[in-house]
Amino acid sequence: AFPFVFCCPAMPFEDSRILLVVCYSIVFALGLPANCFTTWLTFVQIQKKNVLAIYIFGLSLCELMYLSTLPLWAIYVQNKHRWEMGSMACKLTGYIFFCNIYISILLLCCISIDRYVAVVYALETKGKRQQRTAIFITFILFSIVLVIHCPVFILQDGEQTSNRTTCFETLPLNLKLAYFGLARFLIGFAIPCTVLIFTNYRIFQSTEISSSLGKRQKAKVKYLAIAIITIFLICFAPYHLVLLIRSINFLLHQKDSCSFEHDIYSTSAAFLCLSTANSVADPIIYVLASEHARKDFYTSLTKWRYQSSINTSLKLKNSKESQEAAQTSENQHFTTLSNEQ
């Protein structure tokens, strides 16, 4: 099917092994509880008819799905990039990885667009932003990305044979993957990035000229917009730039791309870590930066502390009563013995 089907020998897997395993472990340890907490907080906000919470809830579920695969990737890397869990497990894990990246990117765009509409066109859209619309858009995005990546299950990259032990690490690329890489860069990164920068810039511009917002509120909007763009660029730009460079290099030098793949592999692995870190960054930005979410968090924390203090008091009281009852029983026992004597 392809003019060149061969594997690059002696890739420097060991150079990035510790970095990848440590990164996957840290992201899993921090991201799992953070996204679980985010899912719960956004669910509370959904019940309060918050439209933005729909997108954040979908984003959190997507991140949790991806985080569940990180231990498998860590085992794979630690095992010198030998996948020993079967072809179907490889394909399913790869499918979740690819889908997570682009569902996350598209939902981040939806969040920025929703904020842009709510801030820049506040009067025109008052009462028109509905949860049903957000649910429909989220469902469509999930469906499109899931369907587009279905070919993952028929690609040879996921097949485990005597000649192939890696999982979705075709080195060098082939023509289909090279063109797919170009499409992923353009549609999955460049266009969403443009949307993200434009909407957040307009949000910042609109709040700057607003007379109804104070300096503190303007500063909050400004720093949040900067944080959103910065996190997006740090997490996704390096990975997609390497993807673009690898695709172009293969198309220009199909017969001699192994040396380039060898040289760029460690850099590509490091940038892959950055894309993984997005699972930790999203909850911090979109939930803790929300006034309503913070209030729910503090309310929950206060209730938890109050309940904990009550439980502690009850335990101490019950313990004290038990000790007093035991002491009384013991005294009665000694009194009975004395009388019998």
mmCIF file of C-alpha atoms in Angstrom:
data_model
loop_
_atom_site.group_PDB
_atom_site.id
_atom_site.type_symbol
_atom_site.label_atom_id
_atom_site.label_comp_id
_atom_site.label_asym_id
_atom_site.label_seq_id
_atom_site.Cartn_x
_atom_site.Cartn_y
_atom_site.Cartn_z
ATOM 1 C CA ALA A 1 0.000 0.000 0.000
ATOM 2 C CA PHE A 2 2.895 2.361 0.724
ATOM 3 C CA PRO A 3 6.104 2.839 -1.294
ATOM 4 C CA PHE A 4 8.256 2.515 1.812
ATOM 5 C CA VAL A 5 7.380 0.169 4.651
ATOM 6 C CA PHE A 6 10.265 -0.168 7.046
ATOM 7 C CA CYS A 7 11.191 0.770 10.578
ATOM 8 C CA CYS A 8 13.945 3.056 11.703
ATOM 9 C CA PRO A 9 16.456 1.053 13.745
ATOM 10 C CA ALA A 10 17.856 1.974 17.155
ATOM 11 C CA MET A 11 15.532 4.813 18.134
ATOM 12 C CA PRO A 12 16.656 6.593 21.344
ATOM 13 C CA PHE A 13 13.773 5.330 23.473
ATOM 14 C CA GLU A 14 15.913 5.236 26.609
ATOM 15 C CA ASP A 15 16.705 8.972 26.433
ATOM 16 C CA SER A 16 13.091 9.920 27.174
ATOM 17 C CA ARG A 17 12.041 6.931 29.297
ATOM 18 C CA ILE A 18 12.428 8.562 32.721
ATOM 19 C CA LEU A 19 10.886 11.845 31.559
ATOM 20 C CA LEU A 20 7.793 10.131 30.131
ATOM 21 C CA VAL A 21 7.237 7.774 33.061
ATOM 22 C CA VAL A 22 7.636 10.577 35.631
ATOM 23 C CA CYS A 23 5.410 12.919 33.618
ATOM 24 C CA TYR A 24 2.670 10.328 33.134
ATOM 25 C CA SER A 25 2.784 9.415 36.833
ATOM 26 C CA ILE A 26 2.588 13.024 38.032
ATOM 27 C CA VAL A 27 -0.197 13.951 35.604
ATOM 28 C CA PHE A 28 -2.176 10.862 36.626
ATOM 29 C CA ALA A 29 -1.691 11.544 40.360
ATOM 30 C CA LEU A 30 -2.713 15.211 40.070
ATOM 31 C CA GLY A 31 -5.139 15.061 37.166
ATOM 32 C CA LEU A 32 -7.369 12.238 38.398
ATOM 33 C CA PRO A 33 -8.557 13.891 41.651
ATOM 34 C CA ALA A 34 -8.574 17.361 40.036
ATOM 35 C CA ASN A 35 -10.842 16.257 37.182
ATOM 36 C CA CYS A 36 -13.054 14.191 39.477
ATOM 37 C CA PHE A 37 -13.528 17.289 41.608
ATOM 38 C CA THR A 38 -14.105 19.415 38.506
ATOM 39 C CA THR A 39 -16.724 16.962 37.245
ATOM 40 C CA TRP A 40 -18.601 17.191 40.540
ATOM 41 C CA LEU A 41 -18.414 21.004 40.723
ATOM 42 C CA THR A 42 -19.559 21.459 37.136
ATOM 43 C CA PHE A 43 -22.406 18.998 37.687
ATOM 44 C CA VAL A 44 -23.567 21.232 40.543
ATOM 45 C CA GLN A 45 -23.331 24.232 38.210
ATOM 46 C CA ILE A 46 -25.320 22.392 35.520
ATOM 47 C CA GLN A 47 -28.144 21.907 38.000
ATOM 48 C CA LYS A 48 -28.060 25.685 38.494
ATOM 49 C CA LYS A 49 -28.603 26.163 34.721
ATOM 50 C CA ASN A 50 -25.029 27.313 34.025
ATOM 51 C CA VAL A 51 -24.390 27.021 30.269
ATOM 52 C CA LEU A 52 -20.591 27.156 30.426
ATOM 53 C CA ALA A 53 -20.610 24.235 32.867
ATOM 54 C CA ILE A 54 -21.844 21.919 30.076
ATOM 55 C CA TYR A 55 -18.611 22.361 28.119
ATOM 56 C CA ILE A 56 -16.411 22.087 31.200
ATOM 57 C CA PHE A 57 -18.258 18.946 32.298
ATOM 58 C CA GLY A 58 -17.664 17.363 28.877
ATOM 59 C CA LEU A 59 -14.019 18.420 29.010
ATOM 60 C CA SER A 60 -13.577 16.840 32.445
ATOM 61 C CA LEU A 61 -15.139 13.555 31.333
ATOM 62 C CA CYS A 62 -12.842 13.530 28.311
ATOM 63 C CA GLU A 63 -9.789 14.134 30.506
ATOM 64 C CA LEU A 64 -10.831 11.377 32.920
ATOM 65 C CA MET A 65 -11.153 8.956 30.017
ATOM 66 C CA TYR A 66 -7.616 9.831 28.891
ATOM 67 C CA LEU A 67 -6.157 9.753 32.414
ATOM 68 C CA SER A 68 -7.383 6.175 32.779
ATOM 69 C CA THR A 69 -4.962 5.159 29.994
ATOM 70 C CA LEU A 70 -1.850 6.851 31.412
ATOM 71 C CA PRO A 71 -0.787 3.860 33.559
ATOM 72 C CA LEU A 72 -0.785 1.728 30.381
ATOM 73 C CA TRP A 73 1.389 4.270 28.551
ATOM 74 C CA ALA A 74 3.757 4.421 31.536
ATOM 75 C CA ILE A 75 4.097 0.608 31.557
ATOM 76 C CA TYR A 76 4.676 0.647 27.796
ATOM 77 C CA VAL A 77 7.457 3.253 28.018
ATOM 78 C CA GLN A 78 9.050 1.581 31.042
ATOM 79 C CA ASN A 79 9.039 -1.672 29.078
ATOM 80 C CA LYS A 80 11.265 -0.080 26.389
ATOM 81 C CA HIS A 81 8.327 0.662 24.086
ATOM 82 C CA ARG A 82 7.212 -2.957 23.863
ATOM 83 C CA TRP A 83 3.430 -3.293 24.031
ATOM 84 C CA GLU A 84 2.489 -6.606 25.634
ATOM 85 C CA MET A 85 -1.212 -6.076 26.284
ATOM 86 C CA GLY A 86 -2.565 -7.121 22.889
ATOM 87 C CA SER A 87 -3.578 -5.348 19.677
ATOM 88 C CA MET A 88 -7.072 -4.348 20.783
ATOM 89 C CA ALA A 89 -5.796 -2.743 24.005
ATOM 90 C CA CYS A 90 -3.228 -0.821 21.964
ATOM 91 C CA LYS A 91 -5.810 0.392 19.461
ATOM 92 C CA LEU A 92 -8.304 1.392 22.157
ATOM 93 C CA THR A 93 -5.627 3.243 24.149
ATOM 94 C CA GLY A 94 -4.384 5.036 21.028
ATOM 95 C CA TYR A 95 -7.960 5.873 20.027
ATOM 96 C CA ILE A 96 -8.624 7.479 23.417
ATOM 97 C CA PHE A 97 -5.351 9.422 23.207
ATOM 98 C CA PHE A 98 -6.066 10.920 19.762
ATOM 99 C CA CYS A 99 -9.724 11.642 20.549
ATOM 100 C CA ASN A 100 -8.853 13.318 23.852
ATOM 101 C CA ILE A 101 -6.489 15.814 22.238
ATOM 102 C CA TYR A 102 -9.001 17.087 19.692
ATOM 103 C CA ILE A 103 -12.096 16.896 21.864
ATOM 104 C CA SER A 104 -10.189 18.945 24.446
ATOM 105 C CA ILE A 105 -9.083 21.506 21.855
ATOM 106 C CA LEU A 106 -12.578 21.884 20.390
ATOM 107 C CA LEU A 107 -14.237 22.149 23.805
ATOM 108 C CA LEU A 108 -11.705 24.788 24.833
ATOM 109 C CA CYS A 109 -12.774 26.704 21.727
ATOM 110 C CA CYS A 110 -16.424 26.300 22.703
ATOM 111 C CA ILE A 111 -15.681 27.635 26.179
ATOM 112 C CA SER A 112 -13.881 30.668 24.738
ATOM 113 C CA ILE A 113 -16.643 31.304 22.175
ATOM 114 C CA ASP A 114 -19.319 31.050 24.868
ATOM 115 C CA ARG A 115 -17.434 33.521 27.076
ATOM 116 C CA TYR A 116 -16.935 35.784 24.051
ATOM 117 C CA VAL A 117 -20.668 35.791 23.233
ATOM 118 C CA ALA A 118 -21.639 36.325 26.878
ATOM 119 C CA VAL A 119 -19.229 39.256 27.354
ATOM 120 C CA VAL A 120 -19.093 41.027 23.974
ATOM 121 C CA TYR A 121 -22.764 40.528 23.105
ATOM 122 C CA ALA A 122 -24.166 40.490 26.630
ATOM 123 C CA LEU A 123 -27.355 42.442 25.847
ATOM 124 C CA GLU A 124 -28.099 40.742 22.522
ATOM 125 C CA THR A 125 -27.724 37.218 23.915
ATOM 126 C CA LYS A 126 -29.328 37.744 27.301
ATOM 127 C CA GLY A 127 -31.687 34.831 27.876
ATOM 128 C CA LYS A 128 -30.748 33.216 24.554
ATOM 129 C CA ARG A 129 -27.795 31.099 25.752
ATOM 130 C CA GLN A 130 -29.366 27.772 26.691
ATOM 131 C CA GLN A 131 -28.065 24.504 28.085
ATOM 132 C CA ARG A 132 -29.840 22.535 25.360
ATOM 133 C CA THR A 133 -27.726 24.254 22.722
ATOM 134 C CA ALA A 134 -24.513 23.577 24.669
ATOM 135 C CA ILE A 135 -25.459 19.910 25.136
ATOM 136 C CA PHE A 136 -26.211 19.565 21.407
ATOM 137 C CA ILE A 137 -22.885 21.186 20.401
ATOM 138 C CA THR A 138 -20.929 19.026 22.853
ATOM 139 C CA PHE A 139 -22.637 15.872 21.582
ATOM 140 C CA ILE A 140 -21.886 16.799 17.953
ATOM 141 C CA LEU A 141 -18.220 17.515 18.727
ATOM 142 C CA PHE A 142 -17.776 14.222 20.554
ATOM 143 C CA SER A 143 -19.491 12.339 17.730
ATOM 144 C CA ILE A 144 -17.440 13.950 14.946
ATOM 145 C CA VAL A 145 -14.085 13.374 16.658
ATOM 146 C CA LEU A 146 -14.961 9.803 17.649
ATOM 147 C CA VAL A 147 -16.055 8.937 14.104
ATOM 148 C CA ILE A 148 -13.067 10.610 12.415
ATOM 149 C CA HIS A 149 -10.632 8.593 14.518
ATOM 150 C CA CYS A 150 -12.347 5.228 13.970
ATOM 151 C CA PRO A 151 -9.724 4.285 11.303
ATOM 152 C CA VAL A 152 -7.326 3.870 14.242
ATOM 153 C CA PHE A 153 -8.831 0.397 14.669
ATOM 154 C CA ILE A 154 -7.777 -0.711 11.177
ATOM 155 C CA LEU A 155 -4.334 0.918 11.009
ATOM 156 C CA GLN A 156 -1.328 -1.387 11.148
ATOM 157 C CA ASP A 157 0.213 0.856 13.829
ATOM 158 C CA GLY A 158 -1.919 -0.890 16.436
ATOM 159 C CA GLU A 159 -1.288 -4.461 15.293
ATOM 160 C CA GLN A 160 0.987 -6.521 17.541
ATOM 161 C CA THR A 161 3.014 -9.023 15.524
ATOM 162 C CA SER A 162 6.430 -10.646 15.717
ATOM 163 C CA ASN A 163 7.807 -7.765 13.625
ATOM 164 C CA ARG A 164 5.960 -4.952 15.413
ATOM 165 C CA THR A 165 5.976 -4.469 19.172
ATOM 166 C CA THR A 166 5.435 -0.704 19.388
ATOM 167 C CA CYS A 167 2.031 0.947 19.758
ATOM 168 C CA PHE A 168 1.244 3.785 17.326
ATOM 169 C CA GLU A 169 4.870 4.703 16.787
ATOM 170 C CA THR A 170 5.370 4.320 13.048
ATOM 171 C CA LEU A 171 8.953 5.333 12.294
ATOM 172 C CA PRO A 172 9.291 6.717 9.730
ATOM 173 C CA LEU A 173 5.842 7.937 8.723
ATOM 174 C CA ASN A 174 4.005 6.715 5.661
ATOM 175 C CA LEU A 175 2.108 8.787 3.090
ATOM 176 C CA LYS A 176 -1.289 8.372 4.722
ATOM 177 C CA LEU A 177 0.011 9.342 8.161
ATOM 178 C CA ALA A 178 1.958 12.289 6.719
ATOM 179 C CA TYR A 179 -1.140 13.741 5.059
ATOM 180 C CA PHE A 180 -3.208 12.957 8.144
ATOM 181 C CA GLY A 181 -0.593 14.836 10.210
ATOM 182 C CA LEU A 182 -0.976 17.913 7.998
ATOM 183 C CA ALA A 183 -4.766 17.752 8.402
ATOM 184 C CA ARG A 184 -4.458 17.368 12.172
ATOM 185 C CA PHE A 185 -2.228 20.447 12.338
ATOM 186 C CA LEU A 186 -4.486 22.624 10.199
ATOM 187 C CA ILE A 187 -7.957 21.542 11.318
ATOM 188 C CA GLY A 188 -7.154 20.267 14.800
ATOM 189 C CA PHE A 189 -4.763 23.008 15.903
ATOM 190 C CA ALA A 190 -4.227 26.045 13.624
ATOM 191 C CA ILE A 191 -7.917 26.929 13.107
ATOM 192 C CA PRO A 192 -8.932 26.354 16.779
ATOM 193 C CA CYS A 193 -5.875 28.338 17.910
ATOM 194 C CA THR A 194 -6.930 31.280 15.737
ATOM 195 C CA VAL A 195 -10.460 31.111 17.165
ATOM 196 C CA LEU A 196 -9.096 30.943 20.709
ATOM 197 C CA ILE A 197 -6.792 33.947 20.292
ATOM 198 C CA PHE A 198 -9.453 36.039 18.532
ATOM 199 C CA THR A 199 -12.233 35.387 21.069
ATOM 200 C CA ASN A 200 -10.034 35.977 24.115
ATOM 201 C CA TYR A 201 -8.572 39.148 22.587
ATOM 202 C CA ARG A 202 -12.085 40.486 21.941
ATOM 203 C CA ILE A 203 -13.121 39.565 25.484
ATOM 204 C CA PHE A 204 -10.140 41.478 26.847
ATOM 205 C CA GLN A 205 -10.846 44.431 24.501
ATOM 206 C CA SER A 206 -14.507 44.565 25.494
ATOM 207 C CA THR A 207 -13.799 44.550 29.223
ATOM 208 C CA GLU A 208 -11.128 47.256 28.887
ATOM 209 C CA ILE A 209 -13.617 49.781 27.503
ATOM 210 C CA SER A 210 -16.409 48.707 29.853
ATOM 211 C CA SER A 211 -17.395 51.319 32.436
ATOM 212 C CA SER A 212 -19.399 48.898 34.537
ATOM 213 C CA LEU A 213 -16.407 46.775 35.546
ATOM 214 C CA GLY A 214 -13.896 47.702 38.226
ATOM 215 C CA LYS A 215 -10.118 47.423 37.971
ATOM 216 C CA ARG A 216 -10.112 44.119 39.849
ATOM 217 C CA GLN A 217 -12.702 42.554 37.536
ATOM 218 C CA LYS A 218 -10.873 43.805 34.441
ATOM 219 C CA ALA A 219 -7.587 42.409 35.723
ATOM 220 C CA LYS A 220 -9.248 39.051 36.393
ATOM 221 C CA VAL A 221 -10.609 38.849 32.832
ATOM 222 C CA LYS A 222 -7.246 39.939 31.413
ATOM 223 C CA TYR A 223 -5.178 37.375 33.309
ATOM 224 C CA LEU A 224 -7.681 34.597 32.649
ATOM 225 C CA ALA A 225 -7.579 35.301 28.895
ATOM 226 C CA ILE A 226 -3.770 35.322 28.955
ATOM 227 C CA ALA A 227 -3.707 32.094 30.984
ATOM 228 C CA ILE A 228 -6.089 30.327 28.573
ATOM 229 C CA ILE A 229 -4.029 31.232 25.512
ATOM 230 C CA THR A 230 -0.711 30.488 27.244
ATOM 231 C CA ILE A 231 -1.788 27.063 28.488
ATOM 232 C CA PHE A 232 -3.224 26.197 25.083
ATOM 233 C CA LEU A 233 -0.009 27.183 23.280
ATOM 234 C CA ILE A 234 2.282 25.464 25.797
ATOM 235 C CA CYS A 235 0.304 22.218 25.837
ATOM 236 C CA PHE A 236 -0.621 21.846 22.172
ATOM 237 C CA ALA A 237 1.575 24.062 19.974
ATOM 238 C CA PRO A 238 4.906 22.184 20.411
ATOM 239 C CA TYR A 239 3.302 18.770 19.772
ATOM 240 C CA HIS A 240 1.566 19.947 16.595
ATOM 241 C CA LEU A 241 4.591 21.856 15.313
ATOM 242 C CA VAL A 242 6.683 18.681 15.545
ATOM 243 C CA LEU A 243 3.842 16.778 13.867
ATOM 244 C CA LEU A 244 3.860 19.340 11.044
ATOM 245 C CA ILE A 245 7.662 19.245 10.665
ATOM 246 C CA ARG A 246 7.744 15.443 10.619
ATOM 247 C CA SER A 247 4.987 15.296 7.982
ATOM 248 C CA ILE A 248 6.626 17.866 5.707
ATOM 249 C CA ASN A 249 10.056 16.258 6.106
ATOM 250 C CA PHE A 250 8.687 12.844 5.125
ATOM 251 C CA LEU A 251 6.907 14.230 2.063
ATOM 252 C CA LEU A 252 10.124 15.937 0.938
ATOM 253 C CA HIS A 253 12.549 13.149 1.873
ATOM 254 C CA GLN A 254 10.603 9.895 1.761
ATOM 255 C CA LYS A 255 13.651 7.721 1.043
ATOM 256 C CA ASP A 256 15.824 9.141 3.779
ATOM 257 C CA SER A 257 13.764 10.255 6.778
ATOM 258 C CA CYS A 258 15.112 7.833 9.396
ATOM 259 C CA SER A 259 18.029 10.022 10.464
ATOM 260 C CA PHE A 260 15.673 12.961 10.971
ATOM 261 C CA GLU A 261 13.209 10.820 12.948
ATOM 262 C CA HIS A 262 16.091 9.639 15.134
ATOM 263 C CA ASP A 263 17.267 13.196 15.828
ATOM 264 C CA ILE A 264 13.839 14.623 16.588
ATOM 265 C CA TYR A 265 12.467 11.714 18.640
ATOM 266 C CA SER A 266 13.535 12.957 22.105
ATOM 267 C CA THR A 267 12.181 16.439 21.358
ATOM 268 C CA SER A 268 8.917 14.921 20.175
ATOM 269 C CA ALA A 269 8.656 12.866 23.373
ATOM 270 C CA ALA A 270 9.209 15.964 25.531
ATOM 271 C CA PHE A 271 6.496 17.866 23.658
ATOM 272 C CA LEU A 272 4.157 14.919 24.071
ATOM 273 C CA CYS A 273 4.554 15.388 27.838
ATOM 274 C CA LEU A 274 3.378 18.980 27.471
ATOM 275 C CA SER A 275 0.189 17.874 25.723
ATOM 276 C CA THR A 276 -0.438 15.438 28.572
ATOM 277 C CA ALA A 277 -0.081 18.237 31.141
ATOM 278 C CA ASN A 278 -3.261 19.787 29.741
ATOM 279 C CA SER A 279 -5.215 17.281 31.857
ATOM 280 C CA VAL A 280 -3.959 19.060 34.971
ATOM 281 C CA ALA A 281 -4.130 22.627 33.640
ATOM 282 C CA ASP A 282 -7.765 22.662 32.505
ATOM 283 C CA PRO A 283 -9.407 22.186 35.931
ATOM 284 C CA ILE A 284 -7.223 24.919 37.422
ATOM 285 C CA ILE A 285 -8.123 27.473 34.763
ATOM 286 C CA TYR A 286 -11.784 26.857 34.064
ATOM 287 C CA VAL A 287 -13.104 25.870 37.479
ATOM 288 C CA LEU A 288 -11.023 27.624 40.107
ATOM 289 C CA ALA A 289 -11.120 30.792 37.983
ATOM 290 C CA SER A 290 -14.915 30.722 38.133
ATOM 291 C CA GLU A 291 -16.563 32.752 40.871
ATOM 292 C CA HIS A 292 -19.497 30.333 41.203
ATOM 293 C CA ALA A 293 -17.218 27.297 41.314
ATOM 294 C CA ARG A 294 -15.081 28.875 44.042
ATOM 295 C CA LYS A 295 -18.170 29.621 46.102
ATOM 296 C CA ASP A 296 -19.346 26.012 45.718
ATOM 297 C CA PHE A 297 -15.857 24.837 46.662
ATOM 298 C CA TYR A 298 -15.719 26.978 49.816
ATOM 299 C CA THR A 299 -19.269 25.979 50.745
ATOM 300 C CA SER A 300 -18.408 22.300 50.315
ATOM 301 C CA LEU A 301 -15.200 22.741 52.281
ATOM 302 C CA THR A 302 -17.046 24.520 55.096
ATOM 303 C CA LYS A 303 -19.721 21.800 55.220
ATOM 304 C CA TRP A 304 -17.031 19.107 55.188
ATOM 305 C CA ARG A 305 -15.137 20.753 58.042
ATOM 306 C CA TYR A 306 -18.345 21.266 59.997
ATOM 307 C CA GLN A 307 -19.405 17.664 59.463
ATOM 308 C CA SER A 308 -15.903 16.449 60.359
ATOM 309 C CA SER A 309 -15.929 18.453 63.578
ATOM 310 C CA ILE A 310 -19.373 17.060 64.477
ATOM 311 C CA ASN A 311 -18.219 13.507 63.745
ATOM 312 C CA THR A 312 -15.088 14.044 65.818
ATOM 313 C CA SER A 313 -17.141 15.466 68.705
ATOM 314 C CA LEU A 314 -19.574 12.548 68.524
ATOM 315 C CA LYS A 315 -16.709 10.067 68.493
ATOM 316 C CA LEU A 316 -15.118 11.738 71.509
ATOM 317 C CA LYS A 317 -18.475 11.865 73.283
ATOM 318 C CA ASN A 318 -19.234 8.211 72.519
ATOM 319 C CA SER A 319 -15.733 7.232 73.555
ATOM 320 C CA LYS A 320 -16.082 9.134 76.814
ATOM 321 C CA GLU A 321 -19.497 7.603 77.482
ATOM 322 C CA SER A 322 -18.115 4.139 76.711
ATOM 323 C CA GLN A 323 -15.228 4.689 79.120
ATOM 324 C CA GLU A 324 -17.604 5.936 81.825
ATOM 325 C CA ALA A 325 -19.917 2.965 81.252
ATOM 326 C CA ALA A 326 -16.988 0.572 81.427
ATOM 327 C CA GLN A 327 -15.736 2.239 84.620
ATOM 328 C CA THR A 328 -19.213 2.064 86.179
ATOM 329 C CA SER A 329 -19.540 -1.609 85.240
ATOM 330 C CA GLU A 330 -16.129 -2.325 86.703
ATOM 331 C CA ASN A 331 -17.002 -0.523 89.962
ATOM 332 C CA GLN A 332 -20.245 -2.473 90.226
ATOM 333 C CA HIS A 333 -18.332 -5.689 89.673
ATOM 334 C CA PHE A 334 -15.890 -4.892 92.469
ATOM 335 C CA THR A 335 -18.759 -3.879 94.756
ATOM 336 C CA THR A 336 -20.499 -7.220 94.114
ATOM 337 C CA LEU A 337 -17.298 -9.128 94.875
ATOM 338 C CA SER A 338 -16.818 -7.187 98.116
ATOM 339 C CA ASN A 339 -20.359 -7.932 99.253
ATOM 340 C CA GLU A 340 -19.927 -11.636 98.506
ATOM 341 C CA GLN A 341 -16.774 -11.700 100.596
#
